[in-house]
């Protein structure tokens, strides 16, 4: 991306946070849907990739069904953005009422135990809203990690946005994040990680919807090193303004095996939990990038 493109990207995000949050909610909803439908009709690279990824999730879907899914997926993705641009202006009561998770006792019991809790999520629905709900409804701060974006000013915008929602944000690069996360967990804290796409190219190979991909080792390594509770979480939208979600049962650390073997088993268990939630609500999985190894290597699959 050129410096001019980076400046334009930063300006557009700044416009979103500055202007969209001032719109009445029904107007913002209509705007998001309109932008989503326009992007879907253009069938750019992201839409085509989204549709290709859905073909793995729903392998028996017809081309017409995949087209319907990708349109619904783009609407869900733009709902995420419209909500995210507006979240800083939401009242505490609006945040508390905006999310209804099932089986939240797994999380609240873990927080009460002072054992430390790791929440691991895929890119579903609005993970920022779920985080704001945790800091507001449960009055529990947490630490997360953010990918370093370009330009640096755009990364700074995302950090400021998430810190404004009550999160401690660490950069993904730099090598110090893992140690800080481990310290937070040993102190009985909460860590939240979006964890189905490996950004390091050194993740753990897992089977995901029948094909091989890599997922980050971080959640599994943190659970082993700190003894923290590891909870998968999946999120989705329905026809209401309230996002839904589920806190899945804890992923246990195996009693036998070396660290690499345990990491593999734990990460596969996370992948299986993610797959369950994504299969139930594929249109709310916002994966517009390549994920499976066959797609990452052009000689083995579609680009």
GROMACS .gro file of C-alpha atoms in nm:
model
  303
    1UNK     CA    1   0.000   0.000   0.000
    2UNK     CA    2   0.141   0.339  -0.100
    3UNK     CA    3   0.172   0.624   0.148
    4UNK     CA    4  -0.112   0.804  -0.030
    5UNK     CA    5  -0.335   0.497   0.004
    6UNK     CA    6  -0.240   0.465   0.370
    7UNK     CA    7  -0.334   0.827   0.434
    8UNK     CA    8  -0.666   0.777   0.254
    9UNK     CA    9  -0.740   0.463   0.455
   10UNK     CA   10  -0.664   0.642   0.779
   11UNK     CA   11  -0.884   0.936   0.677
   12UNK     CA   12  -1.176   0.708   0.590
   13UNK     CA   13  -1.161   0.532   0.926
   14UNK     CA   14  -1.137   0.869   1.097
   15UNK     CA   15  -1.446   0.982   0.906
   16UNK     CA   16  -1.629   0.669   1.016
   17UNK     CA   17  -1.556   0.721   1.385
   18UNK     CA   18  -1.623   1.092   1.355
   19UNK     CA   19  -1.942   1.092   1.146
   20UNK     CA   20  -2.116   0.755   1.172
   21UNK     CA   21  -2.139   0.767   1.551
   22UNK     CA   22  -2.345   1.086   1.520
   23UNK     CA   23  -2.608   0.927   1.295
   24UNK     CA   24  -2.942   0.806   1.435
   25UNK     CA   25  -2.926   0.429   1.472
   26UNK     CA   26  -3.186   0.349   1.200
   27UNK     CA   27  -2.991   0.565   0.955
   28UNK     CA   28  -2.664   0.393   1.043
   29UNK     CA   29  -2.828   0.051   0.998
   30UNK     CA   30  -2.958   0.146   0.651
   31UNK     CA   31  -2.623   0.294   0.555
   32UNK     CA   32  -2.440  -0.022   0.655
   33UNK     CA   33  -2.677  -0.242   0.458
   34UNK     CA   34  -2.652  -0.018   0.150
   35UNK     CA   35  -2.272  -0.020   0.157
   36UNK     CA   36  -2.270  -0.399   0.209
   37UNK     CA   37  -2.500  -0.461  -0.087
   38UNK     CA   38  -2.295  -0.235  -0.313
   39UNK     CA   39  -1.973  -0.411  -0.215
   40UNK     CA   40  -2.137  -0.751  -0.266
   41UNK     CA   41  -2.260  -0.658  -0.615
   42UNK     CA   42  -1.912  -0.546  -0.717
   43UNK     CA   43  -1.777  -0.892  -0.626
   44UNK     CA   44  -1.432  -0.767  -0.537
   45UNK     CA   45  -1.151  -0.985  -0.402
   46UNK     CA   46  -1.279  -0.980  -0.044
   47UNK     CA   47  -1.631  -1.088  -0.141
   48UNK     CA   48  -1.499  -1.368  -0.361
   49UNK     CA   49  -1.272  -1.488  -0.081
   50UNK     CA   50  -1.558  -1.475   0.169
   51UNK     CA   51  -1.767  -1.690  -0.064
   52UNK     CA   52  -1.480  -1.934  -0.114
   53UNK     CA   53  -1.439  -1.968   0.262
   54UNK     CA   54  -1.811  -2.028   0.306
   55UNK     CA   55  -1.783  -2.309   0.051
   56UNK     CA   56  -1.565  -2.492   0.306
   57UNK     CA   57  -1.814  -2.430   0.585
   58UNK     CA   58  -2.120  -2.534   0.380
   59UNK     CA   59  -1.972  -2.781   0.129
   60UNK     CA   60  -2.307  -2.891  -0.013
   61UNK     CA   61  -2.426  -2.536  -0.083
   62UNK     CA   62  -2.531  -2.452  -0.437
   63UNK     CA   63  -2.382  -2.146  -0.612
   64UNK     CA   64  -2.706  -1.964  -0.539
   65UNK     CA   65  -2.686  -2.051  -0.170
   66UNK     CA   66  -2.323  -1.938  -0.153
   67UNK     CA   67  -2.421  -1.609  -0.315
   68UNK     CA   68  -2.694  -1.564  -0.054
   69UNK     CA   69  -2.447  -1.642   0.223
   70UNK     CA   70  -2.187  -1.397   0.096
   71UNK     CA   71  -2.449  -1.123   0.070
   72UNK     CA   72  -2.563  -1.194   0.426
   73UNK     CA   73  -2.198  -1.211   0.531
   74UNK     CA   74  -2.125  -0.866   0.391
   75UNK     CA   75  -2.431  -0.726   0.567
   76UNK     CA   76  -2.310  -0.880   0.892
   77UNK     CA   77  -1.960  -0.741   0.834
   78UNK     CA   78  -2.090  -0.389   0.772
   79UNK     CA   79  -2.314  -0.418   1.078
   80UNK     CA   80  -1.995  -0.484   1.274
   81UNK     CA   81  -1.838  -0.168   1.135
   82UNK     CA   82  -2.145   0.052   1.188
   83UNK     CA   83  -2.168  -0.069   1.548
   84UNK     CA   84  -1.797  -0.024   1.604
   85UNK     CA   85  -1.798   0.331   1.475
   86UNK     CA   86  -2.089   0.407   1.708
   87UNK     CA   87  -1.977   0.214   2.018
   88UNK     CA   88  -1.783   0.507   2.169
   89UNK     CA   89  -2.108   0.705   2.178
   90UNK     CA   90  -2.319   0.426   2.331
   91UNK     CA   91  -2.430   0.466   2.690
   92UNK     CA   92  -2.333   0.204   2.945
   93UNK     CA   93  -2.694   0.082   2.949
   94UNK     CA   94  -2.695   0.047   2.570
   95UNK     CA   95  -2.378  -0.161   2.584
   96UNK     CA   96  -2.516  -0.383   2.862
   97UNK     CA   97  -2.838  -0.441   2.666
   98UNK     CA   98  -2.658  -0.497   2.336
   99UNK     CA   99  -2.525  -0.848   2.401
  100UNK     CA  100  -2.689  -1.165   2.536
  101UNK     CA  101  -2.440  -1.451   2.580
  102UNK     CA  102  -2.541  -1.805   2.669
  103UNK     CA  103  -2.357  -2.007   2.934
  104UNK     CA  104  -2.183  -1.697   3.066
  105UNK     CA  105  -2.141  -1.878   3.398
  106UNK     CA  106  -1.825  -2.038   3.254
  107UNK     CA  107  -1.676  -1.689   3.239
  108UNK     CA  108  -1.811  -1.545   3.564
  109UNK     CA  109  -1.710  -1.855   3.760
  110UNK     CA  110  -1.363  -1.831   3.611
  111UNK     CA  111  -1.330  -1.464   3.698
  112UNK     CA  112  -1.444  -1.533   4.055
  113UNK     CA  113  -1.185  -1.811   4.094
  114UNK     CA  114  -0.890  -1.572   4.047
  115UNK     CA  115  -0.733  -1.845   3.837
  116UNK     CA  116  -0.705  -1.620   3.531
  117UNK     CA  117  -0.921  -1.663   3.220
  118UNK     CA  118  -0.837  -1.670   2.848
  119UNK     CA  119  -1.124  -1.602   2.608
  120UNK     CA  120  -1.050  -1.718   2.252
  121UNK     CA  121  -1.278  -1.606   1.968
  122UNK     CA  122  -1.297  -1.630   1.590
  123UNK     CA  123  -1.377  -1.324   1.376
  124UNK     CA  124  -1.753  -1.349   1.431
  125UNK     CA  125  -2.015  -1.074   1.464
  126UNK     CA  126  -1.877  -0.791   1.685
  127UNK     CA  127  -1.600  -0.898   1.921
  128UNK     CA  128  -1.548  -0.533   2.022
  129UNK     CA  129  -1.906  -0.513   2.147
  130UNK     CA  130  -1.857  -0.837   2.340
  131UNK     CA  131  -1.545  -0.686   2.495
  132UNK     CA  132  -1.725  -0.364   2.586
  133UNK     CA  133  -1.999  -0.576   2.748
  134UNK     CA  134  -1.739  -0.754   2.961
  135UNK     CA  135  -1.583  -0.429   3.080
  136UNK     CA  136  -1.924  -0.265   3.137
  137UNK     CA  137  -2.171  -0.536   3.243
  138UNK     CA  138  -1.922  -0.755   3.427
  139UNK     CA  139  -1.705  -0.459   3.530
  140UNK     CA  140  -1.397  -0.663   3.441
  141UNK     CA  141  -1.107  -0.508   3.248
  142UNK     CA  142  -0.903  -0.730   3.021
  143UNK     CA  143  -0.595  -0.736   2.802
  144UNK     CA  144  -0.593  -0.808   2.430
  145UNK     CA  145  -0.354  -0.795   2.136
  146UNK     CA  146  -0.391  -0.592   1.817
  147UNK     CA  147  -0.226  -0.641   1.480
  148UNK     CA  148   0.005  -0.354   1.389
  149UNK     CA  149  -0.170  -0.179   1.101
  150UNK     CA  150  -0.032   0.063   0.847
  151UNK     CA  151  -0.017   0.356   0.862
  152UNK     CA  152   0.085   0.382   1.226
  153UNK     CA  153  -0.181   0.649   1.275
  154UNK     CA  154  -0.450   0.391   1.187
  155UNK     CA  155  -0.310   0.148   1.443
  156UNK     CA  156  -0.314   0.430   1.698
  157UNK     CA  157  -0.682   0.495   1.617
  158UNK     CA  158  -0.771   0.131   1.687
  159UNK     CA  159  -0.572   0.126   2.009
  160UNK     CA  160  -0.738   0.447   2.131
  161UNK     CA  161  -1.081   0.313   2.032
  162UNK     CA  162  -1.038  -0.012   2.222
  163UNK     CA  163  -0.875   0.151   2.521
  164UNK     CA  164  -1.176   0.382   2.532
  165UNK     CA  165  -1.392   0.071   2.571
  166UNK     CA  166  -1.190  -0.039   2.875
  167UNK     CA  167  -0.939  -0.275   2.715
  168UNK     CA  168  -0.562  -0.288   2.760
  169UNK     CA  169  -0.420  -0.327   2.407
  170UNK     CA  170  -0.077  -0.474   2.331
  171UNK     CA  171   0.087  -0.476   1.985
  172UNK     CA  172   0.102  -0.817   1.817
  173UNK     CA  173   0.459  -0.759   1.704
  174UNK     CA  174   0.756  -0.677   1.921
  175UNK     CA  175   0.788  -1.000   2.121
  176UNK     CA  176   0.677  -0.869   2.460
  177UNK     CA  177   0.303  -0.936   2.437
  178UNK     CA  178   0.320  -1.299   2.553
  179UNK     CA  179   0.506  -1.217   2.872
  180UNK     CA  180   0.265  -0.938   2.960
  181UNK     CA  181  -0.036  -1.161   2.894
  182UNK     CA  182   0.112  -1.434   3.115
  183UNK     CA  183   0.165  -1.185   3.398
  184UNK     CA  184  -0.193  -1.062   3.372
  185UNK     CA  185  -0.321  -1.420   3.392
  186UNK     CA  186  -0.101  -1.512   3.689
  187UNK     CA  187  -0.249  -1.211   3.866
  188UNK     CA  188  -0.597  -1.359   3.810
  189UNK     CA  189  -0.677  -1.131   3.516
  190UNK     CA  190  -0.870  -1.176   3.194
  191UNK     CA  191  -0.718  -1.202   2.846
  192UNK     CA  192  -0.920  -1.197   2.522
  193UNK     CA  193  -0.768  -1.313   2.192
  194UNK     CA  194  -0.911  -1.340   1.841
  195UNK     CA  195  -0.756  -1.672   1.758
  196UNK     CA  196  -0.854  -1.851   1.437
  197UNK     CA  197  -0.613  -1.679   1.195
  198UNK     CA  198  -0.239  -1.716   1.240
  199UNK     CA  199  -0.050  -1.391   1.177
  200UNK     CA  200   0.295  -1.533   1.251
  201UNK     CA  201   0.314  -1.811   0.989
  202UNK     CA  202   0.439  -2.035   1.272
  203UNK     CA  203   0.108  -2.144   1.419
  204UNK     CA  204  -0.028  -2.488   1.497
  205UNK     CA  205  -0.169  -2.700   1.217
  206UNK     CA  206  -0.530  -2.806   1.276
  207UNK     CA  207  -0.812  -2.958   1.081
  208UNK     CA  208  -1.083  -2.700   1.024
  209UNK     CA  209  -1.393  -2.799   0.827
  210UNK     CA  210  -1.201  -3.096   0.690
  211UNK     CA  211  -0.895  -2.909   0.564
  212UNK     CA  212  -0.566  -2.802   0.715
  213UNK     CA  213  -0.495  -2.453   0.840
  214UNK     CA  214  -0.278  -2.295   1.108
  215UNK     CA  215  -0.408  -2.127   1.420
  216UNK     CA  216  -0.215  -1.926   1.679
  217UNK     CA  217  -0.042  -2.123   1.952
  218UNK     CA  218  -0.076  -1.838   2.203
  219UNK     CA  219  -0.398  -1.943   2.382
  220UNK     CA  220  -0.275  -2.300   2.431
  221UNK     CA  221   0.071  -2.191   2.548
  222UNK     CA  222  -0.072  -1.938   2.791
  223UNK     CA  223  -0.310  -2.197   2.938
  224UNK     CA  224  -0.020  -2.438   2.994
  225UNK     CA  225   0.221  -2.183   3.133
  226UNK     CA  226  -0.019  -2.004   3.369
  227UNK     CA  227  -0.288  -2.259   3.455
  228UNK     CA  228  -0.555  -2.013   3.337
  229UNK     CA  229  -0.899  -2.129   3.227
  230UNK     CA  230  -0.931  -2.139   2.846
  231UNK     CA  231  -1.280  -2.064   2.713
  232UNK     CA  232  -1.381  -2.057   2.345
  233UNK     CA  233  -1.648  -1.799   2.259
  234UNK     CA  234  -1.861  -1.769   1.944
  235UNK     CA  235  -2.085  -1.478   1.848
  236UNK     CA  236  -2.370  -1.418   1.605
  237UNK     CA  237  -2.645  -1.181   1.503
  238UNK     CA  238  -3.015  -1.247   1.460
  239UNK     CA  239  -3.290  -1.014   1.337
  240UNK     CA  240  -3.286  -0.815   1.662
  241UNK     CA  241  -3.053  -0.526   1.756
  242UNK     CA  242  -2.902  -0.749   2.026
  243UNK     CA  243  -2.596  -0.960   1.946
  244UNK     CA  244  -2.599  -1.318   2.070
  245UNK     CA  245  -2.314  -1.541   2.180
  246UNK     CA  246  -2.206  -1.853   2.364
  247UNK     CA  247  -1.927  -1.918   2.611
  248UNK     CA  248  -1.825  -2.277   2.541
  249UNK     CA  249  -1.708  -2.521   2.811
  250UNK     CA  250  -1.342  -2.494   2.913
  251UNK     CA  251  -1.073  -2.654   2.699
  252UNK     CA  252  -0.864  -2.863   2.936
  253UNK     CA  253  -0.487  -2.904   2.920
  254UNK     CA  254  -0.405  -3.273   2.853
  255UNK     CA  255  -0.239  -3.457   3.138
  256UNK     CA  256   0.012  -3.636   2.915
  257UNK     CA  257   0.240  -3.533   2.630
  258UNK     CA  258   0.514  -3.275   2.585
  259UNK     CA  259   0.442  -2.907   2.537
  260UNK     CA  260   0.414  -2.930   2.158
  261UNK     CA  261   0.176  -3.227   2.179
  262UNK     CA  262  -0.041  -3.052   2.438
  263UNK     CA  263  -0.044  -2.733   2.232
  264UNK     CA  264  -0.162  -2.929   1.928
  265UNK     CA  265  -0.446  -3.097   2.118
  266UNK     CA  266  -0.564  -2.774   2.281
  267UNK     CA  267  -0.554  -2.575   1.958
  268UNK     CA  268  -0.749  -2.846   1.776
  269UNK     CA  269  -1.012  -2.834   2.051
  270UNK     CA  270  -1.040  -2.457   2.001
  271UNK     CA  271  -1.074  -2.507   1.625
  272UNK     CA  272  -1.353  -2.759   1.683
  273UNK     CA  273  -1.541  -2.518   1.912
  274UNK     CA  274  -1.501  -2.237   1.659
  275UNK     CA  275  -1.624  -2.466   1.381
  276UNK     CA  276  -1.936  -2.551   1.579
  277UNK     CA  277  -2.030  -2.184   1.615
  278UNK     CA  278  -1.938  -2.093   1.259
  279UNK     CA  279  -2.135  -2.385   1.114
  280UNK     CA  280  -2.443  -2.267   1.303
  281UNK     CA  281  -2.400  -1.904   1.187
  282UNK     CA  282  -2.170  -1.898   0.881
  283UNK     CA  283  -2.288  -1.556   0.763
  284UNK     CA  284  -2.151  -1.397   1.082
  285UNK     CA  285  -1.798  -1.524   1.025
  286UNK     CA  286  -1.610  -1.230   0.874
  287UNK     CA  287  -1.319  -1.405   0.708
  288UNK     CA  288  -1.242  -1.209   0.393
  289UNK     CA  289  -0.881  -1.333   0.383
  290UNK     CA  290  -0.712  -1.658   0.289
  291UNK     CA  291  -0.712  -1.905   0.576
  292UNK     CA  292  -0.655  -2.264   0.463
  293UNK     CA  293  -0.308  -2.378   0.365
  294UNK     CA  294  -0.430  -2.484   0.021
  295UNK     CA  295  -0.521  -2.121  -0.044
  296UNK     CA  296  -0.204  -1.979   0.109
  297UNK     CA  297   0.007  -2.185  -0.136
  298UNK     CA  298  -0.104  -2.095  -0.492
  299UNK     CA  299   0.034  -2.426  -0.623
  300UNK     CA  300  -0.211  -2.621  -0.407
  301UNK     CA  301  -0.538  -2.438  -0.448
  302UNK     CA  302  -0.723  -2.124  -0.554
  303UNK     CA  303  -0.558  -1.789  -0.496
   0.00000   0.00000   0.00000
